[in-house]
CSV table of C-alpha atoms in Angstrom, one decimal:
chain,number,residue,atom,x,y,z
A,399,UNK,CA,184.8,97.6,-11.6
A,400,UNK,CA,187.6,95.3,-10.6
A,401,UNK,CA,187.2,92.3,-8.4
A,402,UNK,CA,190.7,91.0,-7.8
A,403,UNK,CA,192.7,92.4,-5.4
A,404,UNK,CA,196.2,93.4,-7.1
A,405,UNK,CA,199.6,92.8,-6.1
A,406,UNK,CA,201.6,95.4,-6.1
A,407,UNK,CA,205.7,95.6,-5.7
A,408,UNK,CA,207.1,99.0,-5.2
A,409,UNK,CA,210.8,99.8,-6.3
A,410,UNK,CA,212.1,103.0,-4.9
A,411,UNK,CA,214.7,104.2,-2.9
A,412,UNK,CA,213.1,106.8,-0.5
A,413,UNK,CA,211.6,105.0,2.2
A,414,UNK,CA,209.0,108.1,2.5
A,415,UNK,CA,208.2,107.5,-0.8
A,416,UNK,CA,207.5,104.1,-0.6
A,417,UNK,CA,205.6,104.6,2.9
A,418,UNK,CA,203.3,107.4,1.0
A,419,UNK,CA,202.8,105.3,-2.2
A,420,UNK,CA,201.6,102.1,0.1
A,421,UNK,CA,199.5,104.2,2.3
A,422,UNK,CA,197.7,105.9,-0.8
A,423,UNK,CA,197.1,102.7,-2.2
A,424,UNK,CA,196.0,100.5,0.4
A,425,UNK,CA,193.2,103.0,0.7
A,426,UNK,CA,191.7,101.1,-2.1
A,427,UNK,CA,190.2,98.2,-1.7
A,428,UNK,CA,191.9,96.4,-5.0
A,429,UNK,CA,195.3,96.7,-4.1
A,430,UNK,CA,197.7,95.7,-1.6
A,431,UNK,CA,201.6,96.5,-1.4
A,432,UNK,CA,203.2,92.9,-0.8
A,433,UNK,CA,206.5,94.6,-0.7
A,434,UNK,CA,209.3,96.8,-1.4
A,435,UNK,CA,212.8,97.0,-3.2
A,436,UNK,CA,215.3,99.9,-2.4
A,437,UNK,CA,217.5,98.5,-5.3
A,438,UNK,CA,217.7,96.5,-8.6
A,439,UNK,CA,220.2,93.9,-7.3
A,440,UNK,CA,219.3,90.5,-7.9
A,441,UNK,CA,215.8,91.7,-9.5
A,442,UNK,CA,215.8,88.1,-12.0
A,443,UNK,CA,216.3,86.4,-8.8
A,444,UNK,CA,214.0,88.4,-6.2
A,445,UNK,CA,210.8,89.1,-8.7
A,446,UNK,CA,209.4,85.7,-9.5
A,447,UNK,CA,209.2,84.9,-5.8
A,448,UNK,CA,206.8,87.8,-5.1
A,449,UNK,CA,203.8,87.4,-7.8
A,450,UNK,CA,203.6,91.3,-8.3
A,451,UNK,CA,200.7,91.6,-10.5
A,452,UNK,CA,202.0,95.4,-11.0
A,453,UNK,CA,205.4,96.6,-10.1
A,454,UNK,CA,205.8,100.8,-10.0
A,455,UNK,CA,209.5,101.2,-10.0
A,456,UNK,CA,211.1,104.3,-10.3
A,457,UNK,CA,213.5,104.6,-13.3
A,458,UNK,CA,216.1,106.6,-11.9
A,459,UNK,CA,217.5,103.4,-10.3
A,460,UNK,CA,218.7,102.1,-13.9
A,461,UNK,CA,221.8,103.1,-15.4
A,462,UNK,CA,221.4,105.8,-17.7
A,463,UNK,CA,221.2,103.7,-21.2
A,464,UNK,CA,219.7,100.7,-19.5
A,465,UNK,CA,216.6,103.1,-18.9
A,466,UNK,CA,215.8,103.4,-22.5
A,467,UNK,CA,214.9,99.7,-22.0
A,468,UNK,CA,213.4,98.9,-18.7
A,469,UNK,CA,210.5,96.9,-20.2
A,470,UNK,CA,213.0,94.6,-21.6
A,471,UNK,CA,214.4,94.0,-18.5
A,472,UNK,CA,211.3,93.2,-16.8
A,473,UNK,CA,209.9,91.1,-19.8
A,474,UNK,CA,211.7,88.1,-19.1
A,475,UNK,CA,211.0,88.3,-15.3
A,476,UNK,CA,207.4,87.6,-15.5
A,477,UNK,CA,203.9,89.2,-16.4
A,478,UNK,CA,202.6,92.0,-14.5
A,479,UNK,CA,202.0,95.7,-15.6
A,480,UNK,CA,205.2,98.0,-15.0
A,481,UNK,CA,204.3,101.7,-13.9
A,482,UNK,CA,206.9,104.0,-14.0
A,483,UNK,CA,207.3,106.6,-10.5
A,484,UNK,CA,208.7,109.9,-11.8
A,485,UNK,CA,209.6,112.4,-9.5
A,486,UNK,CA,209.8,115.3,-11.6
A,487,UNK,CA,210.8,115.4,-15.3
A,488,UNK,CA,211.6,112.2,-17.5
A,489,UNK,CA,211.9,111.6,-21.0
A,490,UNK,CA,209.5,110.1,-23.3
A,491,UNK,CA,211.7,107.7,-24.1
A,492,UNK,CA,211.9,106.5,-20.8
A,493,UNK,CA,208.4,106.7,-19.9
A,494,UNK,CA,207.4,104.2,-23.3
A,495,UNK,CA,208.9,101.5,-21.2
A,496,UNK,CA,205.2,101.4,-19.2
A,497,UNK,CA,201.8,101.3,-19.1
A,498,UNK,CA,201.6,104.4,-17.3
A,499,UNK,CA,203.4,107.5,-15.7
A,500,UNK,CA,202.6,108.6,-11.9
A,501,UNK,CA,204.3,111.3,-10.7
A,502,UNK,CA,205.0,112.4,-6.9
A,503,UNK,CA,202.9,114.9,-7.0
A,504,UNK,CA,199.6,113.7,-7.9
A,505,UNK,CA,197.2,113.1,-5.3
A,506,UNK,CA,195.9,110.0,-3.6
A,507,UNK,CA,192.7,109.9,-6.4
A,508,UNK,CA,194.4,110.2,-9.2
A,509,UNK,CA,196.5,107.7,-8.8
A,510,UNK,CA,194.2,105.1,-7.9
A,511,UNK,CA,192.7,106.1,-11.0
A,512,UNK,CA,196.0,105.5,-13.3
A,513,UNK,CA,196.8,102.1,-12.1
A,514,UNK,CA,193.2,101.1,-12.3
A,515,UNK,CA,192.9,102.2,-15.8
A,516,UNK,CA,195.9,100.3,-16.7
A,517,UNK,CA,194.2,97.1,-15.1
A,518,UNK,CA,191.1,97.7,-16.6
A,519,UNK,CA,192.2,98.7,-20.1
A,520,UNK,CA,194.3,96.1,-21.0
A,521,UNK,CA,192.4,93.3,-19.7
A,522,UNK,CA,191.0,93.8,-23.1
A,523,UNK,CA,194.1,93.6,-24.6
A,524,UNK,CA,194.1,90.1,-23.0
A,525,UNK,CA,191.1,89.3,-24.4
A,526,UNK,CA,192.4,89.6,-28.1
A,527,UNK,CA,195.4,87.6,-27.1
A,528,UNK,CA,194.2,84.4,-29.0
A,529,UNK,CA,193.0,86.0,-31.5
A,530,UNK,CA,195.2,86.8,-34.8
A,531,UNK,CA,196.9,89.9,-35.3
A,532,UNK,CA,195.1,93.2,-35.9
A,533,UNK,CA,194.9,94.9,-39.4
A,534,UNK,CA,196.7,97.8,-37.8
A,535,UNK,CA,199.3,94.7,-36.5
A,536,UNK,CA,199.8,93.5,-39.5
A,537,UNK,CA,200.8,96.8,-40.8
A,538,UNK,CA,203.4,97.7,-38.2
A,539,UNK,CA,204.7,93.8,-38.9
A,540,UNK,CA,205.6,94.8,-42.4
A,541,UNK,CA,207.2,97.7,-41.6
A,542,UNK,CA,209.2,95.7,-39.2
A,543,UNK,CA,210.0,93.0,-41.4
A,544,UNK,CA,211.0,95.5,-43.6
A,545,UNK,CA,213.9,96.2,-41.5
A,546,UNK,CA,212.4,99.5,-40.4
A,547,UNK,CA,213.4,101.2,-37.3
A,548,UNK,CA,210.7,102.2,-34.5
A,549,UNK,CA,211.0,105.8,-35.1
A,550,UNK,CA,210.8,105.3,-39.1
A,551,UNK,CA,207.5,103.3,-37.9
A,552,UNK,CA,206.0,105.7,-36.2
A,553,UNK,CA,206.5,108.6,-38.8
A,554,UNK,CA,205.0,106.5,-41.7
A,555,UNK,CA,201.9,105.9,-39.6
A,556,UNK,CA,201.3,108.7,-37.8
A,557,UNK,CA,202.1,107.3,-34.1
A,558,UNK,CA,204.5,107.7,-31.3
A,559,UNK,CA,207.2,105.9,-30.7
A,560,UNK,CA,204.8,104.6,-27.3
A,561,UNK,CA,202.1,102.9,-29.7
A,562,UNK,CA,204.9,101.0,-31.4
A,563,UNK,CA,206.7,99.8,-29.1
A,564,UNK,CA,203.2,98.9,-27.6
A,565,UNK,CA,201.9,97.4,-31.2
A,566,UNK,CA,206.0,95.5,-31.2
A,567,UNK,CA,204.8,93.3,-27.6
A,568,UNK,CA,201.4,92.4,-28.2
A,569,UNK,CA,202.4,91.0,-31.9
A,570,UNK,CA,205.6,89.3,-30.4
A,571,UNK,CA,202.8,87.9,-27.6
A,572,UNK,CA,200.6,87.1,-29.8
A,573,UNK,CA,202.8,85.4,-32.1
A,574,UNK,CA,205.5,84.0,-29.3
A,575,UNK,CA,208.6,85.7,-31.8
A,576,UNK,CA,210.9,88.3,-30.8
A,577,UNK,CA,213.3,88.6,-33.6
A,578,UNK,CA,213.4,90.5,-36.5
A,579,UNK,CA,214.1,87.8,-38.3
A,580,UNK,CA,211.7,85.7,-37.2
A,581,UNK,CA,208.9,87.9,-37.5
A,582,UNK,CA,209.6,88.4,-41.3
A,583,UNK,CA,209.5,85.0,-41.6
A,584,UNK,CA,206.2,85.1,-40.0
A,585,UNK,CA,204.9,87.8,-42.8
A,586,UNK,CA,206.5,85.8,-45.4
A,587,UNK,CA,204.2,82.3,-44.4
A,588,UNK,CA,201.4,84.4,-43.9
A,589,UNK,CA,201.6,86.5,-47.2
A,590,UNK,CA,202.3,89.9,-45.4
A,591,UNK,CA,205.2,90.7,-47.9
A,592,UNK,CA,206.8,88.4,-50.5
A,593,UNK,CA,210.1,87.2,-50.8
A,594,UNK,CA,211.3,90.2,-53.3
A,595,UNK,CA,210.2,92.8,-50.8
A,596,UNK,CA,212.5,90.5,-48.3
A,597,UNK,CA,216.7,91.6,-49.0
B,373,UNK,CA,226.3,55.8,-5.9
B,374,UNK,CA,226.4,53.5,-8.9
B,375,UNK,CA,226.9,55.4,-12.1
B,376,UNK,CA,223.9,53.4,-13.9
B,377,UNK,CA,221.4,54.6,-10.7
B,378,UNK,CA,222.3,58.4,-11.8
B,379,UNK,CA,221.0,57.8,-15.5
B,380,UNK,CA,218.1,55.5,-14.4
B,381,UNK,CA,217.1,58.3,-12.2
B,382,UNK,CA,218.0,61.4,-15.0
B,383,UNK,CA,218.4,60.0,-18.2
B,384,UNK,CA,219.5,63.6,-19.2
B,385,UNK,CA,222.7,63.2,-17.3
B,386,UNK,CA,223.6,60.8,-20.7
B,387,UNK,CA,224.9,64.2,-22.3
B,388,UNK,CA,226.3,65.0,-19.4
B,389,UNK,CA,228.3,61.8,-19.0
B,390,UNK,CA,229.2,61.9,-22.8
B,391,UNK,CA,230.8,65.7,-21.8
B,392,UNK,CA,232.9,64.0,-19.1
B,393,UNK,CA,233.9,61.2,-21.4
B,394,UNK,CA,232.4,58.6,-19.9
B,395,UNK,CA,231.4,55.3,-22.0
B,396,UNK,CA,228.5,53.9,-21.6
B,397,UNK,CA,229.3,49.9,-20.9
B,398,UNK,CA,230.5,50.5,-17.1
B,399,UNK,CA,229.0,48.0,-15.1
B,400,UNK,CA,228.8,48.2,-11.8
B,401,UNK,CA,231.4,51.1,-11.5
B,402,UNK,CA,230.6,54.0,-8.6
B,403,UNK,CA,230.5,58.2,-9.2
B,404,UNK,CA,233.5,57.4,-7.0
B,405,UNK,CA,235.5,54.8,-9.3
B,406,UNK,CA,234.6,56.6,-12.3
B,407,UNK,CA,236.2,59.6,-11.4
B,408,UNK,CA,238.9,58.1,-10.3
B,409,UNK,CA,240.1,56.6,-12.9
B,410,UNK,CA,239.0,59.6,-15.3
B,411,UNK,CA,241.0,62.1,-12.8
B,412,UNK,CA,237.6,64.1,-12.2
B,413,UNK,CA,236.9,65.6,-9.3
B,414,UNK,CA,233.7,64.0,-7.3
B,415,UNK,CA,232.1,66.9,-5.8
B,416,UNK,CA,232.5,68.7,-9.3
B,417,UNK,CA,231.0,65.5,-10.9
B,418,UNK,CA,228.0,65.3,-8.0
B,419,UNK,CA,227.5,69.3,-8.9
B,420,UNK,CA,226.8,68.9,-12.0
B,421,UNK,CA,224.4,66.0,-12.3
B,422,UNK,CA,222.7,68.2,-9.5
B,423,UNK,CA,222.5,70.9,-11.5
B,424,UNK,CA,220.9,69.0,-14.6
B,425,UNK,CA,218.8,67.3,-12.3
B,426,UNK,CA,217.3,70.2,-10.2
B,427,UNK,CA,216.2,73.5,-11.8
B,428,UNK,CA,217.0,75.9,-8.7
B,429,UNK,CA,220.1,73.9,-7.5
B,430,UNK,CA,222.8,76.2,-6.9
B,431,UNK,CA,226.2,75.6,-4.6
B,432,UNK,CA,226.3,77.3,-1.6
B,433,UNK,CA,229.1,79.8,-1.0
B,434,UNK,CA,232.0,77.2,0.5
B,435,UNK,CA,231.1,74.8,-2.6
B,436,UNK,CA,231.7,77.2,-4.7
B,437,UNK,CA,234.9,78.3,-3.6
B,438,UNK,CA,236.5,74.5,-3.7
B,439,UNK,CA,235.4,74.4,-7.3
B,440,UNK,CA,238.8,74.5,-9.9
B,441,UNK,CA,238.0,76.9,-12.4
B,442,UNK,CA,240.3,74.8,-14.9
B,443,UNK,CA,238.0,71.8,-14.9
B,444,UNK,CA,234.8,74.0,-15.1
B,445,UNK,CA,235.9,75.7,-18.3
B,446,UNK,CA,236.9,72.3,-19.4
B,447,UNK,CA,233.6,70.8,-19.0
B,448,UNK,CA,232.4,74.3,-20.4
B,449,UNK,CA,234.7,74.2,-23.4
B,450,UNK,CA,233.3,70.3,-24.2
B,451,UNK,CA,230.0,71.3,-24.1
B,452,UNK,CA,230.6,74.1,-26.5
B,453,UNK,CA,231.4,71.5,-28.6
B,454,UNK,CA,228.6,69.2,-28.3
B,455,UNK,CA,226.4,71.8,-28.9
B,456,UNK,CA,228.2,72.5,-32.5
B,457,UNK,CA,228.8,69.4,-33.6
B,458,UNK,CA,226.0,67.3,-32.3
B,459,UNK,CA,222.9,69.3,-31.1
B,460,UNK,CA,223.0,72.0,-34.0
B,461,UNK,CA,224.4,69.8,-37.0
B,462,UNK,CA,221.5,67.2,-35.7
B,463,UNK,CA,218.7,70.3,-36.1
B,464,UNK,CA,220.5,71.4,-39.2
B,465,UNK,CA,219.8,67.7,-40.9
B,466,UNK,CA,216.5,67.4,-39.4
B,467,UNK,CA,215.7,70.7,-40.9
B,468,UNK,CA,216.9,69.9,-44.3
B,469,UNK,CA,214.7,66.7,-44.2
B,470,UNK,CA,212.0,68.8,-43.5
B,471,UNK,CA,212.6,71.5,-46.2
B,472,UNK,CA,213.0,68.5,-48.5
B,473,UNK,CA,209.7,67.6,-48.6
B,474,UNK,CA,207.7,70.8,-48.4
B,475,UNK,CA,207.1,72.2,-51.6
B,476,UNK,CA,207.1,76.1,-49.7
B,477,UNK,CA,209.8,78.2,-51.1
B,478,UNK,CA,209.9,79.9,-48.0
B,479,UNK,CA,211.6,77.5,-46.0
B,480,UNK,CA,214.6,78.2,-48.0
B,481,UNK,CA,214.7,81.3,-45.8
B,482,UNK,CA,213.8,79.0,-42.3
B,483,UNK,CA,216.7,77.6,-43.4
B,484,UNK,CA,218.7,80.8,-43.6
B,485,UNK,CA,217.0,82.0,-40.4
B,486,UNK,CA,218.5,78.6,-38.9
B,487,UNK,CA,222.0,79.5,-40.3
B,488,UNK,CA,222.1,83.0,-39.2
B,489,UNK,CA,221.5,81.5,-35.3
B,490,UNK,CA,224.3,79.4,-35.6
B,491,UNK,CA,226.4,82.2,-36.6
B,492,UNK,CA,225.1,84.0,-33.9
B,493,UNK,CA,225.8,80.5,-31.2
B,494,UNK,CA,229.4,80.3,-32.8
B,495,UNK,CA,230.0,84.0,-32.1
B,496,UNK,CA,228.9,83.7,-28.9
B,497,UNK,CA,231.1,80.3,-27.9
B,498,UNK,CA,234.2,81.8,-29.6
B,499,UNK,CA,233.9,85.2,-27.4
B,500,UNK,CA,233.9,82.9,-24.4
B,501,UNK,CA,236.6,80.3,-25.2
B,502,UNK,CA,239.2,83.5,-27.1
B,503,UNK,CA,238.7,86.1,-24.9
B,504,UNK,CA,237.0,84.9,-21.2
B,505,UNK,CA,238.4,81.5,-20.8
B,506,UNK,CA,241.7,82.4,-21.2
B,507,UNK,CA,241.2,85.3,-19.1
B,508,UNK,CA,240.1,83.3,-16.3
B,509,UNK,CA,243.1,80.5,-16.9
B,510,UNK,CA,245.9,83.1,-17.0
B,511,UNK,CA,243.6,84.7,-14.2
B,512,UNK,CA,246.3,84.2,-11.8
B,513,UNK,CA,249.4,85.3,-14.4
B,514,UNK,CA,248.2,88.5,-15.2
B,515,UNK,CA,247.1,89.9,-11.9
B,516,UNK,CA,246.5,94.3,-11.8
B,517,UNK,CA,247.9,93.8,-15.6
B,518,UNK,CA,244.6,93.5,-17.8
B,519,UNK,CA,241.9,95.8,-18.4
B,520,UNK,CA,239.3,92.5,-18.6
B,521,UNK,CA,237.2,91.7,-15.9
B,522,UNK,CA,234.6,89.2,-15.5
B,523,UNK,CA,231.8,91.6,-14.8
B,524,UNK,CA,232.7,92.5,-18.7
B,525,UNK,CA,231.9,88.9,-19.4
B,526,UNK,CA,228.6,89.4,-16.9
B,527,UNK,CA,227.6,92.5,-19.0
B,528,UNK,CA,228.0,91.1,-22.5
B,529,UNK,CA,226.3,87.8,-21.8
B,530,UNK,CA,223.9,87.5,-24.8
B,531,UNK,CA,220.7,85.5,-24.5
B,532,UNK,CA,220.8,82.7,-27.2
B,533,UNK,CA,217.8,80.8,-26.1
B,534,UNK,CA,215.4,83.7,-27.4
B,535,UNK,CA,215.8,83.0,-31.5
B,536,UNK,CA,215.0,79.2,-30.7
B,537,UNK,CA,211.5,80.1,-29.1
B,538,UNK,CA,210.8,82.1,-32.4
B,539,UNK,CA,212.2,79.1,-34.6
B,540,UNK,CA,210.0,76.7,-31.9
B,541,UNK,CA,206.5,78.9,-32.6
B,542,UNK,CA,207.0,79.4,-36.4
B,543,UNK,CA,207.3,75.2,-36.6
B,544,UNK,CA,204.5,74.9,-34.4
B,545,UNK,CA,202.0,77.2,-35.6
B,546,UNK,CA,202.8,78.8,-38.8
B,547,UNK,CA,204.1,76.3,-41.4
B,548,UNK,CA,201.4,75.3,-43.4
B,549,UNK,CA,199.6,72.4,-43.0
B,550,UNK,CA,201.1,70.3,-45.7
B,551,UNK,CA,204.8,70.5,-44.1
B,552,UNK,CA,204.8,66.9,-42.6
B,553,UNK,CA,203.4,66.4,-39.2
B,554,UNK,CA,205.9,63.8,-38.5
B,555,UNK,CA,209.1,65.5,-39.4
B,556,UNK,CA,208.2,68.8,-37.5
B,557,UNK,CA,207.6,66.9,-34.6
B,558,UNK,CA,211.5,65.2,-34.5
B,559,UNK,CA,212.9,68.5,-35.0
B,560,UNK,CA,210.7,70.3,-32.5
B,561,UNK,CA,211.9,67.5,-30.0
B,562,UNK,CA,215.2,68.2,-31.1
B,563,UNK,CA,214.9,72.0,-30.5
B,564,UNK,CA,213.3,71.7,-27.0
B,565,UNK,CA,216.0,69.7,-25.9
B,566,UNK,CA,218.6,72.1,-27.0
B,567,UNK,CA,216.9,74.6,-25.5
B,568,UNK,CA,216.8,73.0,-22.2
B,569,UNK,CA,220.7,72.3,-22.4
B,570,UNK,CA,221.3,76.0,-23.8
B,571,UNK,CA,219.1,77.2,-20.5
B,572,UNK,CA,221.3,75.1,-18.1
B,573,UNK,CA,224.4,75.6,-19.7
B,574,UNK,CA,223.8,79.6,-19.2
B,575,UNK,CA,222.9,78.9,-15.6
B,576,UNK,CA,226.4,77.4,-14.8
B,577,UNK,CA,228.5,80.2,-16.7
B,578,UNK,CA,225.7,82.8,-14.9
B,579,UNK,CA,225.6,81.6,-11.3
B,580,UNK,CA,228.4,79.4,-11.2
B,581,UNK,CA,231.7,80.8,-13.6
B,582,UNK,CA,230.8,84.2,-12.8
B,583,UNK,CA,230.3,84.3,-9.1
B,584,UNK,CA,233.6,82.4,-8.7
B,585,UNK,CA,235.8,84.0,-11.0
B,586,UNK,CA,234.7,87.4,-9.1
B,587,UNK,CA,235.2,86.1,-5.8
B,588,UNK,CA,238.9,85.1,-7.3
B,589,UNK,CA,239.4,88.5,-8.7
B,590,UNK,CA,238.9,89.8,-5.0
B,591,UNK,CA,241.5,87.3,-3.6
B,592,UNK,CA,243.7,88.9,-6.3
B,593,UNK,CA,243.2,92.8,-5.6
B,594,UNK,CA,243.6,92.1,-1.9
């Protein structure tokens, strides 16, 4: 069960959209729609004013190559869970960029039930935050400070590109380092790899 | 307003000041004397002590506009320069000291993680000052005849404050315990002041340069 009522920003074009979305969601009790972008402009300049705590944005409103990396976008903008709005097919690619995928044509239920889970489930993730990194962390580390590429990751263990990109932010959040280089110098101090592994 | 007031009030403004070339030793000299006799504009002088001084201040639209592009990529181009020779080459000895007395091989490769961002900072100033800042002073030269833009310039802008948290959380957390306390601590200091500067210093070519180079490229196409 959550106590905390959520708020939530909507970015999408389609005023019928948006006026379905808000409607479905203000039937719940936990969140409330503070708002409501038609458009990206200004987004580093409008966003930290409205303390979204979740912010469904549809990714047709980036630029084709900038969609590969919405999350980025959003990172620096604050901390609030990002769920992508699709209206019919996207690509997987795309869709990595959130926590979840709702699409217009689930109903009311079911997507009270997506955004809850995402609350829900990575509260835990908070939980860890203070903690160390994971053994499995510590594994997709190496592989990064090994220069390898996400998609290299993810065949040598077995994941999707998703879980990586997802294992890439909580070690960077964990760890407060974003660059390559910096994280190797992480695994280096903390005896992950050893120099000679290091080129 | 008596120059001494504005660094009693902001003692940051002292890089600023040292960007402007203004020696410290003036007395009971004015904003208004000062620039005066240093042939700087006043409102540009007022605009940026403001902006050092107050994280959201921004000029509003006429301000903006009465701002000479020429003297902004001047005080642009100095601070470039102050970020090379002083801020960085004062990390890059603090650094050293520091490497000096840990006995961990691995800050050999801090040390190359440090040189690799300055490559990165120098690449990043030299775009600016060989391909945008003489853009923007031959602005009104070249007219229809360039391909460049500013919103090229917008688009590009890399964010070099990123790699100075990483360097910031590996010297706070993860060197070992035996790296001096002392010594980490200058350099931190050393790196959060930069940082600051960097983040400011963004701000200005971000909200300031950009917004009023475009609104000059509209005079143009008109």
């Amino acid at each position: 069960m959550i106590n905390k009522k959520y708020r939530v920003l909507i970015i999408e074009p389609s005023t019928i959209i948006y006026q379905g979305l808000k409607y479905v969601l203000e039937k719940s009790p936990n969140f409330s729609v503070i708002g409501y972008l038609r458009d990206i402009q200004f987004l580093p300049q409008r966003l930290p004013q409205l303390k979204a705590d979740i912010i469904i944005v549809n990714p047709n409103l980036f630029g084709f190559h900038k969609r590969q990396n919405i999350s980025n976008i959003f990172q620096d903008l604050g901390s609030f869970y990002l769920i992508g709005l699709s209206y019919a097919y996207s690509n997987e690619e795309v869709n990595s960029n959130f926590s979840a995928i709702i699409g217009i044509l689930d109903d009311g239920p079911k997507i009270i039930n997506t955004i809850t889970n995402v609350v829900t489930s990575e509260k835990n993730i908070e939980k860890q935050e203070q903690s160390d990194l994971s053994d499995r962390e510590k594994e997709i580390l190496i592989s990064i400070a090994k220069g390898m590429q996400n998609k290299e990751i993810a065949d040598q263990h077995n994941i999707s590109i998703h879980t990586v990109i997802s294992h890439r932010k909580n070690i960077s959040k964990k760890t407060g380092i974003k660059s390559v280089s910096g994280l190797t110098i992480y695994a280096l101090l903390n005896n992950l790899i050893n120099k000679d592994e290091f080129v | 307003m008596k120059l001494s007031d504005l660094i009693l009030s902001n003692y940051k403004l002292l890089s600023v000041f040292n960007r402007f070339d203004i020696n410290l030793g003036f007395g009971e000299k004015t904003i208004f004397d000062i620039c005066s006799q240093k042939q700087i504009t006043p409102e540009f002088f007022i605009l940026v002590c403001n902006i050092y001084s107050f994280e959201d201040y921004l000029p509003n639209n006429k301000n903006l506009l009465d701002i000479n592009p020429k003297e902004l990529i001047n005080f642009l181009r100095k601070t470039h320069y102050y970020f090379l020779k002083e801020s960085l080459s004062e990390i890059e000895n603090d650094l050293d000291e520091l490497c000096e007395h840990c006995e961990d091989n691995h800050l050999v490769i801090l040390k190359k993680f440090f040189i690799d961002y300055r490559k990165e900072v120098i690449n990043h100033f030299e775009y600016e000052e060989n391909i945008v800042f003489p853009y923007i002073e031959n602005i009104n030269k070249l007219g229809f005849n360039t391909d460049y833009n500013i919103h090229i310039f917008e688009d590009n802008h890399s964010n070099i404050e990123d790699k100075l948290s990483d360097l910031k959380n590996i010297i706070i957390k993860y060197l070992p315990e035996t790296c001096s306390s002392k010594k980490r601590s200058i350099l931190l200091e050393k790196l959060f002041c930069f940082q600051d500067e960097l983040i400011i210093h963004s701000r200005i070519e971000e909200k300031i340069l950009i917004p009023l180079v475009s609104e000059i490229e509209k005079h143009i196409n008109d």
